[in-house]
Amino acid sequence: MEGFVPWGELCKHVVRMSVNSALPLCQITEYMDYSSRYQQLAGGLSAMAQAGSPVAVKHFSFRSTLTEGSRHSEGSVVACDSIQENQLFSYPVFYSLQKDSQQEAMLLLHGLNERSWNKYYPWAEYLCRATGKAVVLFPIAYHVNRSPQAWSNPRILQSLLEHRKSLTGNDRSLSFANLALSERLSDRPLRFFTSGRQSFHDVEQLCTAIQQGEHPLFASGSSVDVFAYSIGAFLAQILFLNNPGGLFTHSRLFMFCGGGIFSSMYGCSRSIMDASSYERLYRYYLQEFKLEEAERTAGSELARTFFSMIAPGNLKEKRLQLFQAMEDRVRGISLVNDKVIPYEGVQKALGDELAGQIVELIDLPYDYTHENPFPVGGEKRREVDASFLKIFKSASAFLA
């Protein structure tokens, strides 16, 4: 393939960890051409086999047993909750070819309004190589391949875009990329909770299958750790705080660009949601959301855990006690210029002292955003490569 770079040329100065070291037998790259690898994997996962990577990918099917209902707003192509793709879908698992059996899993949880796995492929591959664990890329409800392709099709969305522009005063934060989520959350802000509830139960269902040996890739008793980015970290925190069935009692969590309290998040972005939707969502959960109603639909424990992550004062003592008890099992990295989930929100969620102990605040030597921490194709390619490696080596060392 013209222009194709073999894996050996992408990663230089490989350090092999000994069996007696702190990390398992694996390969950690001291230099990685992240930009090239991103472009290769975005072109198709077959690139791994062609480049001689010791990592392979399998896709597995999943049927969600929980639904939001059958709500449908007349005239809107995106405001329907009875979505077949959301109930029955597939997810990829990156696993090591150097292992005969998989006994350790790592769940990778993505950010809000993602419609593609492309950004996460090099993340998953690196984590798999560096830790030896199988990395499960699991989509949250109505995201990635759990949403109809129409939600990302500009030709289908054009009339809806024009209509929303007329309602929001030609809001410049509105885009084709965030239109579906903006419309759905404006139409019914409770969807943020109910979609999260479905994602929570889906992850519980998946991790139960993995630990009980009911997943075709994993042996019975397999452990499950979590790497969570952005809103995926919010979901992961609720999972760890709630700990359904004791599934996460011994699990580790690494949060990247995440971990903040809801009230400190700023989701207005052309990649996430428009200003009108963000304002509606914020107002709803800070002023209108009723814990009692949520308890009736989701159960008291899950509803109260979610409520505790909305504002700093909500069930504060219980939240801080639970996070303190997880001190040895949770780590994270926040970015100085992250406007979506700033470090101050992490401090409010965890408490200042604990946040300072387990979450590192760093800056990167190039222009970046929360949505795009590792921009591909710019002038500072080497700096991006080094920053990716710094962050993911830290995550891998903790999760190994």
mmCIF file of C-alpha atoms in Angstrom:
data_model
loop_
_atom_site.group_PDB
_atom_site.id
_atom_site.type_symbol
_atom_site.label_atom_id
_atom_site.label_comp_id
_atom_site.label_asym_id
_atom_site.label_seq_id
_atom_site.Cartn_x
_atom_site.Cartn_y
_atom_site.Cartn_z
ATOM 1 C CA MET A 1 0.000 0.000 0.000
ATOM 2 C CA GLU A 2 1.555 3.287 -1.110
ATOM 3 C CA GLY A 3 2.497 5.522 1.807
ATOM 4 C CA PHE A 4 1.767 2.839 4.373
ATOM 5 C CA VAL A 5 4.082 2.888 7.377
ATOM 6 C CA PRO A 6 4.729 -0.454 9.117
ATOM 7 C CA TRP A 7 4.162 -0.628 12.860
ATOM 8 C CA GLY A 8 7.885 -1.002 13.505
ATOM 9 C CA GLU A 9 8.520 2.373 11.893
ATOM 10 C CA LEU A 10 5.795 4.048 13.929
ATOM 11 C CA CYS A 11 7.169 3.097 17.339
ATOM 12 C CA LYS A 12 10.839 3.559 18.146
ATOM 13 C CA HIS A 13 13.020 2.660 21.117
ATOM 14 C CA VAL A 14 10.694 0.028 22.500
ATOM 15 C CA VAL A 15 11.294 -0.919 26.108
ATOM 16 C CA ARG A 16 10.421 -4.481 27.053
ATOM 17 C CA MET A 17 9.368 -4.730 30.667
ATOM 18 C CA SER A 18 10.669 -7.773 32.530
ATOM 19 C CA VAL A 19 8.401 -10.235 34.270
ATOM 20 C CA ASN A 20 9.646 -8.932 37.643
ATOM 21 C CA SER A 21 8.919 -5.284 36.900
ATOM 22 C CA ALA A 22 5.981 -3.286 38.162
ATOM 23 C CA LEU A 23 4.223 -3.731 34.834
ATOM 24 C CA PRO A 24 3.340 -7.017 33.123
ATOM 25 C CA LEU A 25 5.319 -8.301 30.177
ATOM 26 C CA CYS A 26 4.386 -5.820 27.496
ATOM 27 C CA GLN A 27 5.782 -3.208 25.164
ATOM 28 C CA ILE A 28 5.847 0.489 26.000
ATOM 29 C CA THR A 29 6.839 2.830 23.196
ATOM 30 C CA GLU A 30 9.209 5.695 23.999
ATOM 31 C CA TYR A 31 8.222 7.402 20.759
ATOM 32 C CA MET A 32 5.099 6.958 18.696
ATOM 33 C CA ASP A 33 4.021 8.602 15.457
ATOM 34 C CA TYR A 34 0.488 9.199 16.688
ATOM 35 C CA SER A 35 -0.634 11.196 13.658
ATOM 36 C CA SER A 36 0.284 8.463 11.196
ATOM 37 C CA ARG A 37 -1.263 5.785 13.339
ATOM 38 C CA TYR A 38 -4.484 7.746 13.721
ATOM 39 C CA GLN A 39 -4.794 8.166 9.956
ATOM 40 C CA GLN A 40 -4.014 4.514 9.301
ATOM 41 C CA LEU A 41 -6.575 3.159 11.740
ATOM 42 C CA ALA A 42 -9.198 5.681 10.642
ATOM 43 C CA GLY A 43 -8.816 4.159 7.195
ATOM 44 C CA GLY A 44 -9.752 0.718 8.507
ATOM 45 C CA LEU A 45 -8.821 -1.616 11.335
ATOM 46 C CA SER A 46 -7.209 -3.978 8.843
ATOM 47 C CA ALA A 47 -4.263 -1.578 9.110
ATOM 48 C CA MET A 48 -3.212 -3.355 12.293
ATOM 49 C CA ALA A 49 -2.704 -6.681 10.567
ATOM 50 C CA GLN A 50 -0.977 -5.028 7.613
ATOM 51 C CA ALA A 51 1.427 -3.175 9.901
ATOM 52 C CA GLY A 52 2.278 -6.250 11.943
ATOM 53 C CA SER A 53 0.711 -5.050 15.183
ATOM 54 C CA PRO A 54 0.490 -7.669 17.973
ATOM 55 C CA VAL A 55 -3.068 -6.468 18.574
ATOM 56 C CA ALA A 56 -6.200 -7.771 16.860
ATOM 57 C CA VAL A 57 -9.835 -6.669 16.907
ATOM 58 C CA LYS A 58 -13.055 -8.629 17.200
ATOM 59 C CA HIS A 59 -16.583 -7.258 17.114
ATOM 60 C CA PHE A 60 -19.274 -8.591 19.413
ATOM 61 C CA SER A 61 -23.022 -8.033 19.349
ATOM 62 C CA PHE A 62 -24.982 -6.630 22.280
ATOM 63 C CA ARG A 63 -28.686 -6.325 22.985
ATOM 64 C CA SER A 64 -29.713 -3.695 25.503
ATOM 65 C CA THR A 65 -32.464 -4.910 27.801
ATOM 66 C CA LEU A 66 -33.483 -1.416 28.919
ATOM 67 C CA THR A 67 -35.297 1.141 26.777
ATOM 68 C CA GLU A 68 -36.192 4.792 27.186
ATOM 69 C CA GLY A 69 -39.659 4.217 25.776
ATOM 70 C CA SER A 70 -41.268 5.073 22.465
ATOM 71 C CA ARG A 71 -41.436 8.865 22.640
ATOM 72 C CA HIS A 72 -41.464 10.534 19.242
ATOM 73 C CA SER A 73 -41.755 14.233 18.492
ATOM 74 C CA GLU A 74 -43.789 14.812 15.356
ATOM 75 C CA GLY A 75 -41.816 16.324 12.515
ATOM 76 C CA SER A 76 -38.319 15.765 13.935
ATOM 77 C CA VAL A 77 -36.050 13.141 12.416
ATOM 78 C CA VAL A 78 -33.905 12.965 15.552
ATOM 79 C CA ALA A 79 -36.357 13.210 18.474
ATOM 80 C CA CYS A 80 -37.323 9.543 18.601
ATOM 81 C CA ASP A 81 -36.281 7.156 21.359
ATOM 82 C CA SER A 82 -37.354 3.870 19.745
ATOM 83 C CA ILE A 83 -34.131 3.437 17.793
ATOM 84 C CA GLN A 84 -33.287 -0.088 16.682
ATOM 85 C CA GLU A 85 -29.587 0.742 16.439
ATOM 86 C CA ASN A 86 -29.608 1.759 20.095
ATOM 87 C CA GLN A 87 -30.988 -1.576 21.235
ATOM 88 C CA LEU A 88 -29.005 -4.007 19.095
ATOM 89 C CA PHE A 89 -25.455 -3.060 18.126
ATOM 90 C CA SER A 90 -21.877 -4.272 17.957
ATOM 91 C CA TYR A 91 -18.759 -3.081 19.753
ATOM 92 C CA PRO A 92 -15.049 -3.682 19.044
ATOM 93 C CA VAL A 93 -12.568 -5.280 21.423
ATOM 94 C CA PHE A 94 -8.816 -4.821 20.970
ATOM 95 C CA TYR A 95 -6.931 -7.828 22.341
ATOM 96 C CA SER A 96 -3.367 -9.111 22.430
ATOM 97 C CA LEU A 97 -2.322 -11.842 20.023
ATOM 98 C CA GLN A 98 0.449 -12.709 22.466
ATOM 99 C CA LYS A 99 -2.023 -14.123 24.995
ATOM 100 C CA ASP A 100 -3.732 -17.492 24.730
ATOM 101 C CA SER A 101 -6.682 -16.351 26.837
ATOM 102 C CA GLN A 102 -8.072 -13.022 28.003
ATOM 103 C CA GLN A 103 -8.472 -12.678 31.757
ATOM 104 C CA GLU A 104 -8.260 -8.908 32.105
ATOM 105 C CA ALA A 105 -10.564 -6.397 30.468
ATOM 106 C CA MET A 106 -10.415 -2.631 30.197
ATOM 107 C CA LEU A 107 -13.545 -0.698 29.350
ATOM 108 C CA LEU A 108 -12.969 2.453 27.279
ATOM 109 C CA LEU A 109 -15.776 5.005 27.665
ATOM 110 C CA HIS A 110 -15.971 7.845 25.154
ATOM 111 C CA GLY A 111 -17.117 11.476 25.126
ATOM 112 C CA LEU A 112 -20.444 13.181 24.523
ATOM 113 C CA ASN A 113 -21.866 13.353 20.980
ATOM 114 C CA GLU A 114 -19.358 10.953 19.431
ATOM 115 C CA ARG A 115 -20.524 9.462 16.110
ATOM 116 C CA SER A 116 -17.360 7.540 15.231
ATOM 117 C CA TRP A 117 -14.735 5.403 16.953
ATOM 118 C CA ASN A 118 -11.888 6.801 14.838
ATOM 119 C CA LYS A 119 -10.453 9.049 17.568
ATOM 120 C CA TYR A 120 -10.302 6.124 19.986
ATOM 121 C CA TYR A 121 -8.715 3.434 17.838
ATOM 122 C CA PRO A 122 -5.083 4.486 18.519
ATOM 123 C CA TRP A 123 -5.984 5.002 22.194
ATOM 124 C CA ALA A 124 -7.356 1.466 22.476
ATOM 125 C CA GLU A 125 -4.465 -0.076 20.564
ATOM 126 C CA TYR A 126 -1.883 1.630 22.739
ATOM 127 C CA LEU A 127 -3.644 0.701 25.980
ATOM 128 C CA CYS A 128 -3.911 -2.904 24.850
ATOM 129 C CA ARG A 129 -0.234 -3.105 23.888
ATOM 130 C CA ALA A 130 0.975 -1.339 27.015
ATOM 131 C CA THR A 131 -1.100 -3.239 29.575
ATOM 132 C CA GLY A 132 -1.718 -6.558 27.867
ATOM 133 C CA LYS A 133 -5.426 -6.178 28.674
ATOM 134 C CA ALA A 134 -8.241 -6.493 26.161
ATOM 135 C CA VAL A 135 -9.763 -3.043 25.578
ATOM 136 C CA VAL A 136 -13.524 -2.916 25.093
ATOM 137 C CA LEU A 137 -14.813 0.137 23.202
ATOM 138 C CA PHE A 138 -18.386 0.270 24.421
ATOM 139 C CA PRO A 139 -20.786 2.934 23.063
ATOM 140 C CA ILE A 140 -23.063 4.819 25.435
ATOM 141 C CA ALA A 141 -26.741 5.045 24.498
ATOM 142 C CA TYR A 142 -27.569 6.860 21.235
ATOM 143 C CA HIS A 143 -23.897 7.429 20.409
ATOM 144 C CA VAL A 144 -21.414 6.138 17.828
ATOM 145 C CA ASN A 145 -23.062 3.168 16.072
ATOM 146 C CA ARG A 146 -26.012 3.225 18.496
ATOM 147 C CA SER A 147 -27.506 6.123 16.539
ATOM 148 C CA PRO A 148 -28.967 6.165 13.016
ATOM 149 C CA GLN A 149 -26.695 7.294 10.197
ATOM 150 C CA ALA A 150 -29.327 9.903 9.376
ATOM 151 C CA TRP A 151 -28.294 11.825 12.490
ATOM 152 C CA SER A 152 -24.944 12.537 10.824
ATOM 153 C CA ASN A 153 -26.162 13.082 7.256
ATOM 154 C CA PRO A 154 -26.137 16.793 6.260
ATOM 155 C CA ARG A 155 -28.547 16.232 3.360
ATOM 156 C CA ILE A 156 -31.164 14.719 5.673
ATOM 157 C CA LEU A 157 -30.544 17.259 8.443
ATOM 158 C CA GLN A 158 -30.496 20.410 6.278
ATOM 159 C CA SER A 159 -34.137 21.377 6.812
ATOM 160 C CA LEU A 160 -33.898 20.703 10.555
ATOM 161 C CA LEU A 161 -30.760 22.843 10.743
ATOM 162 C CA GLU A 162 -32.501 25.756 9.062
ATOM 163 C CA HIS A 163 -35.517 25.375 11.336
ATOM 164 C CA ARG A 164 -33.362 25.327 14.470
ATOM 165 C CA LYS A 165 -31.411 28.353 13.275
ATOM 166 C CA SER A 166 -34.671 30.259 12.965
ATOM 167 C CA LEU A 167 -35.606 29.326 16.533
ATOM 168 C CA THR A 168 -32.239 30.079 18.119
ATOM 169 C CA GLY A 169 -31.441 33.348 16.364
ATOM 170 C CA ASN A 170 -28.883 31.876 13.986
ATOM 171 C CA ASP A 171 -26.765 30.577 16.873
ATOM 172 C CA ARG A 172 -23.167 30.261 15.631
ATOM 173 C CA SER A 173 -22.512 27.338 17.971
ATOM 174 C CA LEU A 174 -25.022 25.236 15.996
ATOM 175 C CA SER A 175 -23.566 22.815 13.446
ATOM 176 C CA PHE A 176 -24.413 19.634 11.573
ATOM 177 C CA ALA A 177 -22.150 17.825 14.045
ATOM 178 C CA ASN A 178 -24.112 18.849 17.134
ATOM 179 C CA LEU A 179 -27.579 19.223 15.621
ATOM 180 C CA ALA A 180 -29.003 15.826 16.592
ATOM 181 C CA LEU A 181 -27.896 16.012 20.227
ATOM 182 C CA SER A 182 -28.907 19.676 20.524
ATOM 183 C CA GLU A 183 -32.375 18.978 19.209
ATOM 184 C CA ARG A 184 -32.879 15.890 21.365
ATOM 185 C CA LEU A 185 -31.797 17.560 24.606
ATOM 186 C CA SER A 186 -33.737 20.743 23.918
ATOM 187 C CA ASP A 187 -36.838 18.692 23.148
ATOM 188 C CA ARG A 188 -36.467 16.605 26.312
ATOM 189 C CA PRO A 189 -33.561 17.394 28.671
ATOM 190 C CA LEU A 190 -34.478 14.377 30.815
ATOM 191 C CA ARG A 191 -32.845 12.315 28.035
ATOM 192 C CA PHE A 192 -29.432 13.102 29.532
ATOM 193 C CA PHE A 193 -30.504 11.138 32.619
ATOM 194 C CA THR A 194 -32.529 8.392 30.934
ATOM 195 C CA SER A 195 -29.834 7.736 28.306
ATOM 196 C CA GLY A 196 -27.274 7.624 31.086
ATOM 197 C CA ARG A 197 -29.488 5.204 32.983
ATOM 198 C CA GLN A 198 -29.602 2.899 29.967
ATOM 199 C CA SER A 199 -25.828 3.160 29.513
ATOM 200 C CA PHE A 200 -25.345 2.375 33.209
ATOM 201 C CA HIS A 201 -27.412 -0.813 32.952
ATOM 202 C CA ASP A 202 -25.755 -1.810 29.671
ATOM 203 C CA VAL A 203 -22.295 -1.539 31.224
ATOM 204 C CA GLU A 204 -23.527 -3.474 34.252
ATOM 205 C CA GLN A 205 -24.860 -6.184 31.932
ATOM 206 C CA LEU A 206 -21.599 -6.325 29.962
ATOM 207 C CA CYS A 207 -19.294 -6.410 32.995
ATOM 208 C CA THR A 208 -21.426 -9.081 34.673
ATOM 209 C CA ALA A 209 -21.079 -11.245 31.548
ATOM 210 C CA ILE A 210 -17.309 -10.689 31.474
ATOM 211 C CA GLN A 211 -16.773 -11.528 35.137
ATOM 212 C CA GLN A 212 -19.044 -14.575 35.059
ATOM 213 C CA GLY A 213 -17.360 -16.055 31.987
ATOM 214 C CA GLU A 214 -20.417 -15.517 29.784
ATOM 215 C CA HIS A 215 -18.529 -13.352 27.282
ATOM 216 C CA PRO A 216 -16.959 -15.362 24.447
ATOM 217 C CA LEU A 217 -13.572 -13.626 24.759
ATOM 218 C CA PHE A 218 -13.049 -13.653 28.520
ATOM 219 C CA ALA A 219 -12.460 -16.377 31.074
ATOM 220 C CA SER A 220 -14.615 -16.558 34.205
ATOM 221 C CA GLY A 221 -13.386 -14.244 36.952
ATOM 222 C CA SER A 222 -11.846 -11.723 34.555
ATOM 223 C CA SER A 223 -11.204 -8.301 36.045
ATOM 224 C CA VAL A 224 -12.584 -5.081 34.524
ATOM 225 C CA ASP A 225 -10.819 -1.725 34.777
ATOM 226 C CA VAL A 226 -11.928 1.507 33.103
ATOM 227 C CA PHE A 227 -10.308 4.223 31.005
ATOM 228 C CA ALA A 228 -12.831 7.029 30.684
ATOM 229 C CA TYR A 229 -12.721 10.247 28.694
ATOM 230 C CA SER A 230 -14.953 13.310 29.027
ATOM 231 C CA ILE A 231 -18.608 12.440 29.769
ATOM 232 C CA GLY A 232 -17.512 8.808 29.853
ATOM 233 C CA ALA A 233 -15.729 9.677 33.108
ATOM 234 C CA PHE A 234 -19.016 11.057 34.492
ATOM 235 C CA LEU A 235 -20.674 7.721 33.714
ATOM 236 C CA ALA A 236 -17.713 5.826 35.166
ATOM 237 C CA GLN A 237 -17.846 7.834 38.397
ATOM 238 C CA ILE A 238 -21.525 6.989 38.799
ATOM 239 C CA LEU A 239 -20.763 3.323 38.143
ATOM 240 C CA PHE A 240 -17.971 3.284 40.732
ATOM 241 C CA LEU A 241 -19.986 5.256 43.307
ATOM 242 C CA ASN A 242 -23.004 2.998 42.858
ATOM 243 C CA ASN A 243 -20.987 -0.208 42.348
ATOM 244 C CA PRO A 244 -23.894 -2.435 41.218
ATOM 245 C CA GLY A 245 -23.507 -6.000 42.414
ATOM 246 C CA GLY A 246 -19.996 -5.223 43.652
ATOM 247 C CA LEU A 247 -18.763 -5.288 40.048
ATOM 248 C CA PHE A 248 -16.241 -2.483 40.557
ATOM 249 C CA THR A 249 -15.101 -3.174 44.119
ATOM 250 C CA HIS A 250 -11.557 -3.953 42.985
ATOM 251 C CA SER A 251 -11.562 -2.113 39.631
ATOM 252 C CA ARG A 252 -9.350 0.813 38.729
ATOM 253 C CA LEU A 253 -10.467 3.955 36.924
ATOM 254 C CA PHE A 254 -8.350 6.396 34.929
ATOM 255 C CA MET A 255 -10.080 9.623 33.874
ATOM 256 C CA PHE A 256 -8.805 11.797 31.028
ATOM 257 C CA CYS A 257 -10.390 15.230 30.490
ATOM 258 C CA GLY A 258 -13.157 14.194 32.855
ATOM 259 C CA GLY A 259 -14.181 13.707 36.439
ATOM 260 C CA GLY A 260 -15.953 17.020 37.012
ATOM 261 C CA ILE A 261 -19.255 17.863 38.659
ATOM 262 C CA PHE A 262 -22.067 18.514 36.159
ATOM 263 C CA SER A 263 -22.649 22.134 37.196
ATOM 264 C CA SER A 264 -19.068 23.048 36.229
ATOM 265 C CA MET A 265 -19.238 21.492 32.756
ATOM 266 C CA TYR A 266 -19.628 23.740 29.729
ATOM 267 C CA GLY A 267 -20.984 21.674 26.859
ATOM 268 C CA CYS A 268 -21.557 24.490 24.358
ATOM 269 C CA SER A 269 -19.398 23.527 21.382
ATOM 270 C CA ARG A 270 -19.865 23.001 17.655
ATOM 271 C CA SER A 271 -18.749 19.428 18.348
ATOM 272 C CA ILE A 272 -21.074 18.772 21.306
ATOM 273 C CA MET A 273 -24.241 20.918 21.621
ATOM 274 C CA ASP A 274 -25.362 24.429 20.743
ATOM 275 C CA ALA A 275 -25.792 27.261 23.249
ATOM 276 C CA SER A 276 -29.576 26.985 23.439
ATOM 277 C CA SER A 277 -29.425 23.267 24.218
ATOM 278 C CA TYR A 278 -26.687 23.721 26.800
ATOM 279 C CA GLU A 279 -28.614 26.481 28.582
ATOM 280 C CA ARG A 280 -31.767 24.368 28.594
ATOM 281 C CA LEU A 281 -29.905 21.342 29.938
ATOM 282 C CA TYR A 282 -28.121 23.328 32.642
ATOM 283 C CA ARG A 283 -31.299 25.045 33.795
ATOM 284 C CA TYR A 284 -33.220 21.778 33.874
ATOM 285 C CA TYR A 285 -30.766 19.853 36.062
ATOM 286 C CA LEU A 286 -29.877 22.750 38.362
ATOM 287 C CA GLN A 287 -33.414 24.073 38.832
ATOM 288 C CA GLU A 288 -36.101 21.649 37.622
ATOM 289 C CA PHE A 289 -34.807 18.095 38.052
ATOM 290 C CA LYS A 290 -36.728 16.266 40.756
ATOM 291 C CA LEU A 291 -34.884 13.523 42.615
ATOM 292 C CA GLU A 292 -38.139 11.863 43.664
ATOM 293 C CA GLU A 293 -39.246 11.446 40.048
ATOM 294 C CA ALA A 294 -35.866 10.027 39.083
ATOM 295 C CA GLU A 295 -36.024 7.548 41.943
ATOM 296 C CA ARG A 296 -39.347 6.238 40.650
ATOM 297 C CA THR A 297 -37.940 5.589 37.172
ATOM 298 C CA ALA A 298 -34.384 4.470 37.934
ATOM 299 C CA GLY A 299 -34.382 3.261 41.521
ATOM 300 C CA SER A 300 -33.271 5.228 44.540
ATOM 301 C CA GLU A 301 -29.571 4.281 44.575
ATOM 302 C CA LEU A 302 -28.831 5.145 40.944
ATOM 303 C CA ALA A 303 -30.947 8.303 41.035
ATOM 304 C CA ARG A 304 -29.268 9.530 44.225
ATOM 305 C CA THR A 305 -25.795 8.808 42.842
ATOM 306 C CA PHE A 306 -26.599 10.750 39.673
ATOM 307 C CA PHE A 307 -28.064 13.590 41.758
ATOM 308 C CA SER A 308 -24.898 13.748 43.879
ATOM 309 C CA MET A 309 -22.845 14.441 40.727
ATOM 310 C CA ILE A 310 -25.013 17.346 39.538
ATOM 311 C CA ALA A 311 -23.952 20.087 41.971
ATOM 312 C CA PRO A 312 -21.228 20.280 44.654
ATOM 313 C CA GLY A 313 -23.680 20.504 47.538
ATOM 314 C CA ASN A 314 -25.852 17.554 46.488
ATOM 315 C CA LEU A 315 -25.344 14.693 48.967
ATOM 316 C CA LYS A 316 -21.830 16.068 49.360
ATOM 317 C CA GLU A 317 -20.722 14.192 52.460
ATOM 318 C CA LYS A 318 -21.657 10.780 51.080
ATOM 319 C CA ARG A 319 -20.093 11.511 47.687
ATOM 320 C CA LEU A 320 -16.793 12.679 49.158
ATOM 321 C CA GLN A 321 -16.636 9.710 51.537
ATOM 322 C CA LEU A 322 -17.095 7.255 48.697
ATOM 323 C CA PHE A 323 -14.487 8.917 46.504
ATOM 324 C CA GLN A 324 -12.046 9.033 49.426
ATOM 325 C CA ALA A 325 -12.493 5.296 49.882
ATOM 326 C CA MET A 326 -11.450 4.823 46.236
ATOM 327 C CA GLU A 327 -8.297 6.908 46.587
ATOM 328 C CA ASP A 328 -5.948 4.081 45.595
ATOM 329 C CA ARG A 329 -8.091 2.973 42.643
ATOM 330 C CA VAL A 330 -8.728 6.233 40.785
ATOM 331 C CA ARG A 331 -6.341 8.499 38.881
ATOM 332 C CA GLY A 332 -6.757 11.139 36.230
ATOM 333 C CA ILE A 333 -5.277 13.836 34.035
ATOM 334 C CA SER A 334 -6.965 17.183 33.374
ATOM 335 C CA LEU A 335 -5.819 19.780 30.848
ATOM 336 C CA VAL A 336 -5.242 23.450 31.673
ATOM 337 C CA ASN A 337 -7.130 24.715 28.621
ATOM 338 C CA ASP A 338 -10.072 22.324 28.952
ATOM 339 C CA LYS A 339 -13.162 24.543 28.832
ATOM 340 C CA VAL A 340 -15.714 21.715 28.701
ATOM 341 C CA ILE A 341 -14.730 19.848 31.883
ATOM 342 C CA PRO A 342 -12.313 22.167 33.702
ATOM 343 C CA TYR A 343 -10.171 21.070 36.623
ATOM 344 C CA GLU A 344 -12.151 23.229 39.042
ATOM 345 C CA GLY A 345 -15.129 20.944 38.385
ATOM 346 C CA VAL A 346 -12.995 17.934 39.303
ATOM 347 C CA GLN A 347 -12.117 19.648 42.573
ATOM 348 C CA LYS A 348 -15.804 20.216 43.284
ATOM 349 C CA ALA A 349 -16.662 16.588 42.556
ATOM 350 C CA LEU A 350 -13.819 14.960 44.511
ATOM 351 C CA GLY A 351 -12.950 17.650 47.026
ATOM 352 C CA ASP A 352 -9.877 19.883 46.697
ATOM 353 C CA GLU A 353 -7.528 17.668 48.675
ATOM 354 C CA LEU A 354 -8.347 14.383 46.981
ATOM 355 C CA ALA A 355 -8.372 15.975 43.523
ATOM 356 C CA GLY A 356 -4.878 17.331 44.164
ATOM 357 C CA GLN A 357 -3.679 13.879 45.186
ATOM 358 C CA ILE A 358 -5.091 11.742 42.376
ATOM 359 C CA VAL A 359 -5.685 14.038 39.352
ATOM 360 C CA GLU A 360 -2.771 15.702 37.601
ATOM 361 C CA LEU A 361 -3.327 19.063 35.896
ATOM 362 C CA ILE A 362 -1.075 19.527 32.870
ATOM 363 C CA ASP A 363 -0.768 21.779 29.840
ATOM 364 C CA LEU A 364 0.193 20.745 26.320
ATOM 365 C CA PRO A 365 2.704 22.636 24.123
ATOM 366 C CA TYR A 366 0.314 23.321 21.235
ATOM 367 C CA ASP A 367 -3.197 24.545 20.518
ATOM 368 C CA TYR A 368 -5.720 21.965 21.664
ATOM 369 C CA THR A 369 -9.275 21.657 22.927
ATOM 370 C CA HIS A 370 -11.169 19.276 25.167
ATOM 371 C CA GLU A 371 -12.741 17.717 22.089
ATOM 372 C CA ASN A 372 -9.436 17.388 20.247
ATOM 373 C CA PRO A 373 -6.526 16.980 22.677
ATOM 374 C CA PHE A 374 -4.279 15.413 20.015
ATOM 375 C CA PRO A 375 -4.821 17.356 16.764
ATOM 376 C CA VAL A 376 -3.589 15.499 13.708
ATOM 377 C CA GLY A 377 -1.777 17.091 10.764
ATOM 378 C CA GLY A 378 -0.605 20.336 12.357
ATOM 379 C CA GLU A 379 2.854 21.887 12.515
ATOM 380 C CA LYS A 380 3.574 20.593 16.028
ATOM 381 C CA ARG A 381 3.318 16.955 15.147
ATOM 382 C CA ARG A 382 6.231 15.858 17.325
ATOM 383 C CA GLU A 383 4.772 17.679 20.329
ATOM 384 C CA VAL A 384 1.416 15.975 19.789
ATOM 385 C CA ASP A 385 3.127 12.590 19.570
ATOM 386 C CA ALA A 386 5.066 13.231 22.783
ATOM 387 C CA SER A 387 1.972 14.483 24.629
ATOM 388 C CA PHE A 388 -0.072 11.455 23.626
ATOM 389 C CA LEU A 389 2.704 9.193 24.822
ATOM 390 C CA LYS A 390 3.104 11.046 28.145
ATOM 391 C CA ILE A 391 -0.608 10.801 28.956
ATOM 392 C CA PHE A 392 -1.146 7.233 27.819
ATOM 393 C CA LYS A 393 2.005 5.926 29.459
ATOM 394 C CA SER A 394 0.681 7.370 32.716
ATOM 395 C CA ALA A 395 -2.715 5.773 32.190
ATOM 396 C CA SER A 396 -1.196 2.430 31.189
ATOM 397 C CA ALA A 397 1.146 2.325 34.178
ATOM 398 C CA PHE A 398 -1.810 2.814 36.527
ATOM 399 C CA LEU A 399 -4.141 0.402 34.762
ATOM 400 C CA ALA A 400 -1.604 -2.352 34.073
#
